[in-house]
Coordinates of C-alpha atoms in Angstrom, one line a residue:
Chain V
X139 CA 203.8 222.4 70.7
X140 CA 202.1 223.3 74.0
X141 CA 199.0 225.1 72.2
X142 CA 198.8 221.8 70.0
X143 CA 198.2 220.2 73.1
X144 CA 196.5 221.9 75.3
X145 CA 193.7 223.3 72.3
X146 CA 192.8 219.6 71.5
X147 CA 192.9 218.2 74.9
X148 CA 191.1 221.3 76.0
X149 CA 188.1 221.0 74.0
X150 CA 187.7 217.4 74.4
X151 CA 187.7 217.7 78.1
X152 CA 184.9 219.8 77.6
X153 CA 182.6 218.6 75.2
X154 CA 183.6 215.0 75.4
X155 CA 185.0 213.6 78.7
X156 CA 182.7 216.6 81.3
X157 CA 179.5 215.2 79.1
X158 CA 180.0 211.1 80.3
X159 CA 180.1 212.9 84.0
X160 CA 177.1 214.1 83.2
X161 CA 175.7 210.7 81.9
X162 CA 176.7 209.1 85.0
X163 CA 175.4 211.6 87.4
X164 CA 172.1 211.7 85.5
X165 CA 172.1 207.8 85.5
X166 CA 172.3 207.7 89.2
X167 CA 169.6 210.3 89.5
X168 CA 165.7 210.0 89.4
X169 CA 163.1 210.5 86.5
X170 CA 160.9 213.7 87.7
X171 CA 158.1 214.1 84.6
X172 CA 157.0 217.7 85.9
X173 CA 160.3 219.7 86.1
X174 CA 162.2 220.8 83.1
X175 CA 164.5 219.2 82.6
X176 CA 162.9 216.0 84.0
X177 CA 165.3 214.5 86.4
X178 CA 165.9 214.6 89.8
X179 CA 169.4 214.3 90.8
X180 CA 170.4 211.9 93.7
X181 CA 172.2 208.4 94.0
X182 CA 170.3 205.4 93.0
X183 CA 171.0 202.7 91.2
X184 CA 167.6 201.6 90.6
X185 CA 168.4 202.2 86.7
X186 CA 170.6 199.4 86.1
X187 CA 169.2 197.6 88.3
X188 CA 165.9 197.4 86.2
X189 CA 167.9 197.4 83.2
X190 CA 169.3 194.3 84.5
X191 CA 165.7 192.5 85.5
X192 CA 163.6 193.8 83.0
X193 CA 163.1 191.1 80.3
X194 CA 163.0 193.7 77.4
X195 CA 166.5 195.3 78.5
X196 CA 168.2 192.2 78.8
X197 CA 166.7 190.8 75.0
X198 CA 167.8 193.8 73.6
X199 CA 171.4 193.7 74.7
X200 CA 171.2 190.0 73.4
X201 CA 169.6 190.7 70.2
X202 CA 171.8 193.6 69.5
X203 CA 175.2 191.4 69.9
X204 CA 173.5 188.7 68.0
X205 CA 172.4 191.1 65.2
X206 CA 176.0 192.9 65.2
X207 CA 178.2 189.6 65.6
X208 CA 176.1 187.8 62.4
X209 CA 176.5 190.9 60.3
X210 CA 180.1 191.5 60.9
X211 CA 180.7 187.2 60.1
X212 CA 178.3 188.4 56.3
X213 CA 180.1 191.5 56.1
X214 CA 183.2 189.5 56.6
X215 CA 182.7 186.5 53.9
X216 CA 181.4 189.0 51.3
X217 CA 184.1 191.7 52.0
X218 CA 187.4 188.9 52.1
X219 CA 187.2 188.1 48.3
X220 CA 186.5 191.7 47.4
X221 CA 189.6 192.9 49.3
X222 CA 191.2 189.3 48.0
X223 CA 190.2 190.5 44.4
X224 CA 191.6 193.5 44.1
X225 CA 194.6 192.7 46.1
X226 CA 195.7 190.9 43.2
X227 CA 194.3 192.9 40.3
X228 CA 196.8 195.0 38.1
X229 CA 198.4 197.7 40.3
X230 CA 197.4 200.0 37.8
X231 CA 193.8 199.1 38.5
X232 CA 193.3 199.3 42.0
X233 CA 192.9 202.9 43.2
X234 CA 190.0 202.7 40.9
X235 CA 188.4 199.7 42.2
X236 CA 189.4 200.7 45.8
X237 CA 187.5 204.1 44.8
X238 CA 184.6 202.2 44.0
X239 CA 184.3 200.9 47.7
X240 CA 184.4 204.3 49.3
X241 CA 182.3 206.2 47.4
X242 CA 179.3 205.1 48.5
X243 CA 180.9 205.9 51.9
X244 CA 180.8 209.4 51.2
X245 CA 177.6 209.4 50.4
X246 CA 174.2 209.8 52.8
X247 CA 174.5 207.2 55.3
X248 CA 170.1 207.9 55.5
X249 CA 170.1 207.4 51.5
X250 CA 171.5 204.0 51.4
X251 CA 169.5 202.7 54.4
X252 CA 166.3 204.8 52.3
X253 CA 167.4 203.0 49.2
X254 CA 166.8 199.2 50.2
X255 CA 162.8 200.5 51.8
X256 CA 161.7 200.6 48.4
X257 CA 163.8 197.6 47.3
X258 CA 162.6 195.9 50.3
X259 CA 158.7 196.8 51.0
X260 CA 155.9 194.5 49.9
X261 CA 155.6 194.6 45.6
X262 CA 158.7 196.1 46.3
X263 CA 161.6 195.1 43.3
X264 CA 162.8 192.2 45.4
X265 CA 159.5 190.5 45.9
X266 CA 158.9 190.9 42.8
X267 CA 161.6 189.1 41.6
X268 CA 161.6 186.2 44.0
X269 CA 157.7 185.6 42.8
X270 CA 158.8 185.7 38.9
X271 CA 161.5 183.3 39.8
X272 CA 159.5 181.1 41.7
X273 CA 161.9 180.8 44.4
X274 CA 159.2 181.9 46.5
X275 CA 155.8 181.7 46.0
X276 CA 154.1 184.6 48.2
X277 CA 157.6 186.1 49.9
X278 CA 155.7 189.4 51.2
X279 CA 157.5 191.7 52.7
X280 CA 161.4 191.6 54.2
X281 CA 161.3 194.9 55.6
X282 CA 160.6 194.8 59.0
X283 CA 162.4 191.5 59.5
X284 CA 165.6 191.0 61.1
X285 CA 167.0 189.9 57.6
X286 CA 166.4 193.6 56.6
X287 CA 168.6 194.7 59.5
X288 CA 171.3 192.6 59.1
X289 CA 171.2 193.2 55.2
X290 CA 171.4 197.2 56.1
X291 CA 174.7 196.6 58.1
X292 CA 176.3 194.5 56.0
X293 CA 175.6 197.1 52.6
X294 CA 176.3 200.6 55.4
X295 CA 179.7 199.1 56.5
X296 CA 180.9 196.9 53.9
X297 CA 183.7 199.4 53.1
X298 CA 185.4 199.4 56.7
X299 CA 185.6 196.0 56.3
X300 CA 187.5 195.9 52.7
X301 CA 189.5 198.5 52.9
X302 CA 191.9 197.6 56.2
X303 CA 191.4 193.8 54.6
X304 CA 193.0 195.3 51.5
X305 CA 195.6 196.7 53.3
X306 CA 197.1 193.5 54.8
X307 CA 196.1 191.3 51.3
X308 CA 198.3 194.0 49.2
X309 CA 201.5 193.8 51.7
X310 CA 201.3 189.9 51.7
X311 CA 204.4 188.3 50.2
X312 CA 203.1 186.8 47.2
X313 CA 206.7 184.7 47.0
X314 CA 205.2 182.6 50.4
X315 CA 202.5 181.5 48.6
X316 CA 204.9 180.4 45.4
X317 CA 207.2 178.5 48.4
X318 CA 204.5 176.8 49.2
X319 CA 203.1 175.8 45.7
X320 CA 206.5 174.7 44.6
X321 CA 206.5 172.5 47.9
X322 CA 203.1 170.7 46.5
X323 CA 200.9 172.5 48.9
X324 CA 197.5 172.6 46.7
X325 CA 195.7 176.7 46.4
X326 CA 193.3 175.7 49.2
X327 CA 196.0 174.4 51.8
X328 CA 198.3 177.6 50.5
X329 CA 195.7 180.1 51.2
X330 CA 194.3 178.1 54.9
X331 CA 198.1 178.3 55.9
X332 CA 199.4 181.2 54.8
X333 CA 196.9 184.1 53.6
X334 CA 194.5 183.4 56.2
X335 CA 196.8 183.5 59.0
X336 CA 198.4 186.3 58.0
X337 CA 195.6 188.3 56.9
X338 CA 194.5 188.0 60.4
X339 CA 195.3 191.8 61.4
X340 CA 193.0 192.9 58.9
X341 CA 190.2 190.5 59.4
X342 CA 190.5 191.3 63.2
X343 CA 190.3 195.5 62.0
X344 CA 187.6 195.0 59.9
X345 CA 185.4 192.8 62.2
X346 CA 185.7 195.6 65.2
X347 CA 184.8 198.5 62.8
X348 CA 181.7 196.7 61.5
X349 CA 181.0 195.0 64.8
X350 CA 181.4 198.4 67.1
X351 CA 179.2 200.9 65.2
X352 CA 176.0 198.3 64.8
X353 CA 176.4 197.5 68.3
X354 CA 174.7 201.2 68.8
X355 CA 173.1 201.1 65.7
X356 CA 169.8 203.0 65.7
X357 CA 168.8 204.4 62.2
X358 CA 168.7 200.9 60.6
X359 CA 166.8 198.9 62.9
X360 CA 164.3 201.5 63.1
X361 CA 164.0 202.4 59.1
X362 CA 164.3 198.5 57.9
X363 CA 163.6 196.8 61.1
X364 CA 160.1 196.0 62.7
X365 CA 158.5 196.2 66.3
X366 CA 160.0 193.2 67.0
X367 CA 163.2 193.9 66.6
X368 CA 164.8 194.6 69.7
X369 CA 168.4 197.0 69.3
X370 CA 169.9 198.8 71.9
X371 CA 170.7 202.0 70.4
X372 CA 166.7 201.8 69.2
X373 CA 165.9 201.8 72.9
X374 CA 167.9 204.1 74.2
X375 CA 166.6 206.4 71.3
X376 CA 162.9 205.1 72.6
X377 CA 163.5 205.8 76.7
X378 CA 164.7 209.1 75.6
X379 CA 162.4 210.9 72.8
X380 CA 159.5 208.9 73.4
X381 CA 159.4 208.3 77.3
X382 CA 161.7 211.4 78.0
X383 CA 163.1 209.1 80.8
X384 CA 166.5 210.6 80.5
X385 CA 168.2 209.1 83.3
X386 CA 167.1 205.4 82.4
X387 CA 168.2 206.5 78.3
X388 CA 171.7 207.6 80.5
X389 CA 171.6 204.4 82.3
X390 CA 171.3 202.6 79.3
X391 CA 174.4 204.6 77.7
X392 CA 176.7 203.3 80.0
X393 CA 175.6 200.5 79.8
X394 CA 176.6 200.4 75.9
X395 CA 179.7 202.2 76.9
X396 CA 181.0 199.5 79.0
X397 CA 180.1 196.9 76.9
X398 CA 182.4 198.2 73.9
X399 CA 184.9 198.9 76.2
X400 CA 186.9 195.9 75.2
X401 CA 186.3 196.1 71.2
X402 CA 187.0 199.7 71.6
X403 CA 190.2 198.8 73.7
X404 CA 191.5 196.0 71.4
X405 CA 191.1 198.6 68.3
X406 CA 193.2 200.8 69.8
X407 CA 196.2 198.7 70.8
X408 CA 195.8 197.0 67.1
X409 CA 195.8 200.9 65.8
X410 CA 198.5 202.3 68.0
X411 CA 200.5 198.9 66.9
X412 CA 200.2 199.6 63.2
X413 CA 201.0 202.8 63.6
X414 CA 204.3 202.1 65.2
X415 CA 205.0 199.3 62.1
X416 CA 204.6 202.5 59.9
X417 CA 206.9 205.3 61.9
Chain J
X146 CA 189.9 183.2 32.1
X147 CA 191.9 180.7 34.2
X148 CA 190.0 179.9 37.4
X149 CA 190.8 182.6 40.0
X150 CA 190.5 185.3 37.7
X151 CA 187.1 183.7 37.3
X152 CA 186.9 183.9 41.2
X153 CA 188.0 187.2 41.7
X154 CA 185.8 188.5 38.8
X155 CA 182.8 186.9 40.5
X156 CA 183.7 188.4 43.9
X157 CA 184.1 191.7 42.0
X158 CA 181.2 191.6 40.3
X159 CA 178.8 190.7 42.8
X160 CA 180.4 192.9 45.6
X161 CA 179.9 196.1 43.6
X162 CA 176.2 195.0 42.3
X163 CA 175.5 194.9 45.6
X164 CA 177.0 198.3 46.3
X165 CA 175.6 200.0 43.3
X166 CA 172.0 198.4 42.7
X167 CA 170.5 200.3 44.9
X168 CA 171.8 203.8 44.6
X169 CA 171.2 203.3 40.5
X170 CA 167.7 201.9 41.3
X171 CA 167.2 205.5 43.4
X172 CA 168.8 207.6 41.0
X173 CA 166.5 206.0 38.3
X174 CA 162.9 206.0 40.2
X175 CA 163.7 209.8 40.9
X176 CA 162.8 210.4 37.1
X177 CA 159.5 208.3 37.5
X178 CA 156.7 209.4 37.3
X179 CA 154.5 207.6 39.6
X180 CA 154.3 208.0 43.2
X181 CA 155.3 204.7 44.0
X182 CA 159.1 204.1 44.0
X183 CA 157.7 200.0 43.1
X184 CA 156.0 200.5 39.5
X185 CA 157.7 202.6 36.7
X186 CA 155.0 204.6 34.9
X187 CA 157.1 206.5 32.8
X188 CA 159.7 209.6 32.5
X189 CA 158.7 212.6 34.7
X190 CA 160.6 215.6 36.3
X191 CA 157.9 216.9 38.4
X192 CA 159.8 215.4 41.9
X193 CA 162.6 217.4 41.0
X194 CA 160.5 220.6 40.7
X195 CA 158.9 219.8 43.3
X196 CA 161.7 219.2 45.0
X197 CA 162.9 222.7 44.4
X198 CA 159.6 224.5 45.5
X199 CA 160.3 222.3 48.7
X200 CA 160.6 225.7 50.5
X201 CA 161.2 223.4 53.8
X202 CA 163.9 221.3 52.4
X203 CA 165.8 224.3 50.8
X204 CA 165.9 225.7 54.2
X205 CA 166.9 222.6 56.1
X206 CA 170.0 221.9 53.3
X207 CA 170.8 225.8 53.8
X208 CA 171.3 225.1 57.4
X209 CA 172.7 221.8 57.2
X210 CA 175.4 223.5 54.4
X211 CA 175.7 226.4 57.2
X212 CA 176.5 224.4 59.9
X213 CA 179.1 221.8 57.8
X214 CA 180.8 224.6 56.5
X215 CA 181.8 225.9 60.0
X216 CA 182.1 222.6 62.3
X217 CA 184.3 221.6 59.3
X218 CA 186.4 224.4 59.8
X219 CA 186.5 224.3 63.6
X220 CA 187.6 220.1 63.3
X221 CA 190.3 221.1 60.7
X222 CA 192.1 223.5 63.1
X223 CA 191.9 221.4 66.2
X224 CA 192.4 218.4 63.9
X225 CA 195.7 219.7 62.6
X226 CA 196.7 220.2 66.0
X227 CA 196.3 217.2 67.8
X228 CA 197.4 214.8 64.8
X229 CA 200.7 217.2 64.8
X230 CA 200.9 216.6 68.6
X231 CA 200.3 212.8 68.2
X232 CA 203.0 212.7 65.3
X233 CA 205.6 215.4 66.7
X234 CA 205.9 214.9 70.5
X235 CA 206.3 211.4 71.1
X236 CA 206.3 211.8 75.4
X237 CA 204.3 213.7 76.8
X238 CA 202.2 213.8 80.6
X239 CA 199.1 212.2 80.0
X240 CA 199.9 211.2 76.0
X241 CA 198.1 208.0 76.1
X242 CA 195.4 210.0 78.0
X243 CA 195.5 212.2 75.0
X244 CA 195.3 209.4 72.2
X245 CA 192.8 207.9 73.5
X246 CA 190.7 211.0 74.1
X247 CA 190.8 212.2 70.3
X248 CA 190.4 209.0 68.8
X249 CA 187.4 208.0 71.3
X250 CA 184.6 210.3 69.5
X251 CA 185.2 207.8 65.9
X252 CA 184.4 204.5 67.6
X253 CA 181.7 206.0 70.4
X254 CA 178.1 205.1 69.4
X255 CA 176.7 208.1 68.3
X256 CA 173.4 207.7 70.2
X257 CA 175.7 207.7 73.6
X258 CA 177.4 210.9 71.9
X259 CA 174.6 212.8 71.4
X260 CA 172.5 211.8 74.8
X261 CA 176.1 213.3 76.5
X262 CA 176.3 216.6 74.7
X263 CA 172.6 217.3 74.9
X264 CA 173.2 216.8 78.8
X265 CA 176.0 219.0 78.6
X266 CA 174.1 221.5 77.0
X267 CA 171.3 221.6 79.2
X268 CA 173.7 222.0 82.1
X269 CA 175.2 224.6 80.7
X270 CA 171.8 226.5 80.3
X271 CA 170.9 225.5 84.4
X272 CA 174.3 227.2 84.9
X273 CA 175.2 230.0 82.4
X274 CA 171.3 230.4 81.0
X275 CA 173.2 229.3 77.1
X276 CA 173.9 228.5 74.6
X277 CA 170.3 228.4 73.0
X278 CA 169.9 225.0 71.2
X279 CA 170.1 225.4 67.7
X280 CA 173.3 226.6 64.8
X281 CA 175.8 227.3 67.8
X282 CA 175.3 223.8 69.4
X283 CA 174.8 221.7 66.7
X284 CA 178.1 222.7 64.9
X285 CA 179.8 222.6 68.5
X286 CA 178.7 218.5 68.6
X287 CA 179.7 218.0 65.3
X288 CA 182.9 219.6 65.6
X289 CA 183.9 217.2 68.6
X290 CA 182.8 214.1 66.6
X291 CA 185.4 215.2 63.7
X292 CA 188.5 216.2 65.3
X293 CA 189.8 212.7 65.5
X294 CA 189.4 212.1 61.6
X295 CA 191.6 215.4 60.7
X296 CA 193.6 214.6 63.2
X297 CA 194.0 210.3 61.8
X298 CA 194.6 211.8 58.4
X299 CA 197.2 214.7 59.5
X300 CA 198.7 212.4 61.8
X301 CA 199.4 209.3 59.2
X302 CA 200.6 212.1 56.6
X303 CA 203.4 213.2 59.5
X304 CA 204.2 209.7 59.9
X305 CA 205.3 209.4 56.9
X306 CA 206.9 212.7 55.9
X307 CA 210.4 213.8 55.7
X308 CA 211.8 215.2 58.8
X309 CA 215.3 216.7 57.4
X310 CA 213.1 219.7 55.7
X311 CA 211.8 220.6 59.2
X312 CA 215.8 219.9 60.9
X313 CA 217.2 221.9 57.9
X314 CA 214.6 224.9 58.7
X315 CA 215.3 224.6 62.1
X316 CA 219.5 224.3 61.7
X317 CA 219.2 227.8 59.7
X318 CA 217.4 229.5 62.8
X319 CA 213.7 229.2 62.1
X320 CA 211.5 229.2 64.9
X321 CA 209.4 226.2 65.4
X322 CA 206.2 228.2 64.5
X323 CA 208.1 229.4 61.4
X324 CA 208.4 226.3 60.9
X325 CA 205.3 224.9 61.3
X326 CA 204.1 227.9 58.8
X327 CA 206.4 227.6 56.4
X328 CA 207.5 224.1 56.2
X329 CA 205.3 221.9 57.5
X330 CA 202.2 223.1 57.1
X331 CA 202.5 223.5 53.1
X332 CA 203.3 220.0 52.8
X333 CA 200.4 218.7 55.1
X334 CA 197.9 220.6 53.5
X335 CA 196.4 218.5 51.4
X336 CA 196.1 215.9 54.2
X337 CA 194.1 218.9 56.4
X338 CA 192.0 219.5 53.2
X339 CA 190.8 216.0 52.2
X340 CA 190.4 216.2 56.2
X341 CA 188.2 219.2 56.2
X342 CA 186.3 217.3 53.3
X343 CA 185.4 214.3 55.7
X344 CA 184.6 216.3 58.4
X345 CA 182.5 218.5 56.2
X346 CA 180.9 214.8 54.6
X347 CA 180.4 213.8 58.5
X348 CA 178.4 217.0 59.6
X349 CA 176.5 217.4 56.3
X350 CA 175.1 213.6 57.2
X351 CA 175.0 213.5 60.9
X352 CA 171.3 212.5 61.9
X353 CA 171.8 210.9 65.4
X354 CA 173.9 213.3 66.9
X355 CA 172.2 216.2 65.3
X356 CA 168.9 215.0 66.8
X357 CA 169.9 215.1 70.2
X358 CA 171.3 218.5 70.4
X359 CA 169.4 220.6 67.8
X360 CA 166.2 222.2 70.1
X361 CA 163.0 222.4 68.7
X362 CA 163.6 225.5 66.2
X363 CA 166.5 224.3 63.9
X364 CA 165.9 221.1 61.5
X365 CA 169.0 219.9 59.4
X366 CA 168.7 218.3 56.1
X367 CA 168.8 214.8 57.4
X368 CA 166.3 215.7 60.3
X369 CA 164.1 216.4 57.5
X370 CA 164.8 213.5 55.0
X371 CA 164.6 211.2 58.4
X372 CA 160.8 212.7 59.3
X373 CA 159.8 212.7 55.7
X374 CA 161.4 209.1 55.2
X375 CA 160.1 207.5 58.2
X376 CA 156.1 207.8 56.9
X377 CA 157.7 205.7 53.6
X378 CA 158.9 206.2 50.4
X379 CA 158.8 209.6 49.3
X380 CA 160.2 210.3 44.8
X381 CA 161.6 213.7 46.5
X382 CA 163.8 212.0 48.8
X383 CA 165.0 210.2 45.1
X384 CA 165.9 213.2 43.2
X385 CA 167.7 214.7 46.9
X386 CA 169.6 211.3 47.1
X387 CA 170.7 211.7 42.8
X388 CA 172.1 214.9 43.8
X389 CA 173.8 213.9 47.2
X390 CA 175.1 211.1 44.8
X391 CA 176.4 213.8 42.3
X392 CA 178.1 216.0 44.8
X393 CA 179.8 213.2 46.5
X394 CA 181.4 211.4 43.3
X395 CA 182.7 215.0 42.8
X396 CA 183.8 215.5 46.1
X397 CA 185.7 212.0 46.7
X398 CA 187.3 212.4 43.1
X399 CA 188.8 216.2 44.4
X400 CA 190.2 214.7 48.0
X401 CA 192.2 211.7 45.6
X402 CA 193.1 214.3 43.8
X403 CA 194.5 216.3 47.0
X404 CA 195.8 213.6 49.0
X405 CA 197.8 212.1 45.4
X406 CA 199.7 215.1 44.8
X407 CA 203.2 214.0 45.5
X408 CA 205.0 216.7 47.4

């Protein structure tokens, strides 16, 4: 038992809690261009400090939990009557239907952001079918909107949110919901009082595991999105490979770190609670 | 069809056209054979030869497969580990400490991930002049980012898992590393194999992380498909996505397979 402790907690020391040192010591240090690697250690905090004042920093933490918190609400309505759904299909039926939402899961997470930039682009399928259909008359291109980004979350992280939905829809005591109909409560009122509230474990799961990974998200914004839209992950990406400002691109990083640190928190207590239901 | 089978039918339907349209849609354009992924032009195999002249690509997949097969491997064993400790030793100094540590890598953004590990590596270079950037680092970063799946799925499987067989084992004068070898460790096996699976998934598709730490020599499959994709739509990126598409159906039908065999 103490090897299965001390291997795990070994390595992660190493190549998991020494690294965010690093980050913050680098964060605090200086950008210096001409030396390899370019930083210049020290202690300022002139990093966040711009990252603070700068207009583009601050939009970019806004747009990002704008972008995130409208996604996960979509992700949310689409992914409740799916879970719903096959909650209360034959038992028989549901590992294949659950199936259904994971594979694409296992699939390229780069595909199925590649697949909707043909779907997507100018003369692309979809504007092709809104002109046919008249709904719009000259729609042009939805790549490089913000509607293309939100749509990539939603389709990349639709399975987190069905599947711990599912989870707390299957276990729900279908006999409440007959109390209740026998007591003249109508299918709406049944479901507002009882499904919903006690589905909320589930809905609260699924929101932080679509929520937390967009927050950072950079391959979507950049494949779908356009110069204008602003995403955190996207400029940290930027400051680092483009600029090669590493200690603002480390500034930033904390900066992203401490603003999951309550999501991330809340998952964990909501994990480690389930967890004790099940042992 | 009374009405909320109507509803969930709808709900159904719609949710998995909206999963499925666009993979079939990539699947089907990589048999066009125009250029454009917009206009079919008629049937055409020449992106998947071309494909597989793509000396380039080959290589990058090669590497890609290379690295997978042994960060996989690396994540299983420490995996199995830590979801044992997690399961097995309910108190422990620094236990919270230690659950928080290996589940931390699954919800950290990746870009914060990978700007960490790269620092780490370059420190280590200032200090120890290595490891090169390249296989050895790459497979090191994505072997930190999959522990904590193993170790969710080995840990859940322990949770629920009969604890007289280990007791009984133990009352007849086994060891506990007999008994880990003997009992235990048959009977979580498929959980540490559809856990190596995901881990080997994880690596195999890792673009942000991979980035960061991979030096200017190595390129990995999605480094490639991400350069390549980035100037636009590309057919060969079609017929790569049909067969990432093929393997992965095959895959996630195997690991059901695994993790449904009742002990």
């Amino acid at each position: 038992m103490r090897y299965a402790i001390a291997l795990p907690f070994l390595w992660l020391a190493v190549f998991f809690l020494l690294p965010f040192a690093l980050v913050l010591a680098i964060a605090l240090g200086t950008n210096a261009p001409d030396v390899a690697p370019p930083v210049e250690l020290g202690f300022s905090l002139k990093n966040f400090a711009l990252l603070f004042s700068d207009d583009l920093y601050v939009a970019a933490w806004l747009s990002s939990l704008r972008i995130a918190a409208t996604s996960t609400l979509i992700a949310l309505l689409l992914g409740y009557p799916m879970a719903y759904a096959i909650a209360r299909a034959r038992p028989e039926r549901r590992p294949l239907l659950l199936m259904l939402v994971v594979l694409p899961f296992w699939t390229s997470f780069l595909i199925r952001i590649y697949a909707w930039m043909g779907l997507l682009a100018k003369n692309g399928l979809i504007d092709q079918f809104l002109r046919w259909s008249g709904i719009a008359e000259n729609p042009g291109s939805i790549l490089g909107t913000e509607w293309a980004v939100h749509l990539g979350i939603v389709y990349a992280y639709l399975p987190f949110m069905v599947l711990p939905l599912y989870a707390t829809l299957e276990k729900l005591d279908t006999s409440l919901l007959e109390a209740a109909a026998d007591l003249g409560a109508r299918p709406l009122t049944a479901f507002l009082t009882i499904t919903l509230p006690l589905s909320l474990p589930g809905i609260v799961a699924g929101c932080l595991l679509v929520f937390i990974p967009s927050i950072g998200e950079f391959v979507i914004p950049d494949l779908l999105g356009g110069t204008e839209t602003l995403m955190i992950g996207k400029v940290l990406w930027d400051e680092f490979f483009t600029n090669a400002d590493w200690p603002l691109a480390s500034a930033v990083a904390i900066c992203l770190l401490v603003l999951l640190v309550a999501p991330i928190a809340l998952f964990q207590r909501q994990q480690a609670r389930s967890l004790e239901r099940r042992t | 069809m009374n009405g909320r089978a109507r509803f969930a039918f709808t709900a159904l339907a719609f949710g998995y056209a909206f999963l499925y349209l666009p993979i079939v849609l990539v699947i089907v354009y990589s048999f066009n054979e125009s250029r454009l992924v917009t206009v079919w032009a008629g049937f055409s195999t020449k992106w998947w030869q071309a494909l597989f002249a793509n000396e380039a690509m080959l290589d990058a997949a090669w590497l890609s497969l290379r690295i997978a097969l042994v960060s996989a491997t690396a994540a299983a064993a420490i995996g199995l580990a830590a979801g044992y400790a997690l399961a097995r030793a309910p108190f422990f100094f620094g236990r919270t400490l230690f659950g928080s540590l290996v589940i931390a890598p699954m919800v950290m953004p990746e870009v914060v991930m990978g700007i960490s590990m790269l620092l780490l590596f370059v420190g280590s270079e200032q200090v120890f002049g290595g490891p090169d950037r390249g296989f050895l680092t790459i497979a090191l970063a994505h072997t930190t980012f999959s522990i904590a799946f193993v170790a969710i799925v080995v840990q859940a499987r322990l949770a629920d898992f009969d604890r007289s067989l280990e007791e009984a084992a133990m009352d007849l004068g086994a060891t506990p590393w007999v008994t880990f070898r003997t009992v235990t460790l048959p009977l979580i096996a498929p959980a540490v194999g559809s856990g190596w699976l995901l881990a080997f998934t994880l690596s195999l598709d890792d673009l942000i992380l991979t980035q960061f730490v991979a030096g200017a020599q190595s390129q990995t499959l999605p480094m490639r498909v991400y350069s390549s994709v980035r100037l636009g739509v590309d057919p060969q990126i079609n017929v790569l996505a049909t067969i990432i598409v093929c393997v992965a159906a095959c895959a996630l039908i195997l690991s059901g397979w695994l993790t449904r065999r009742k002990v």
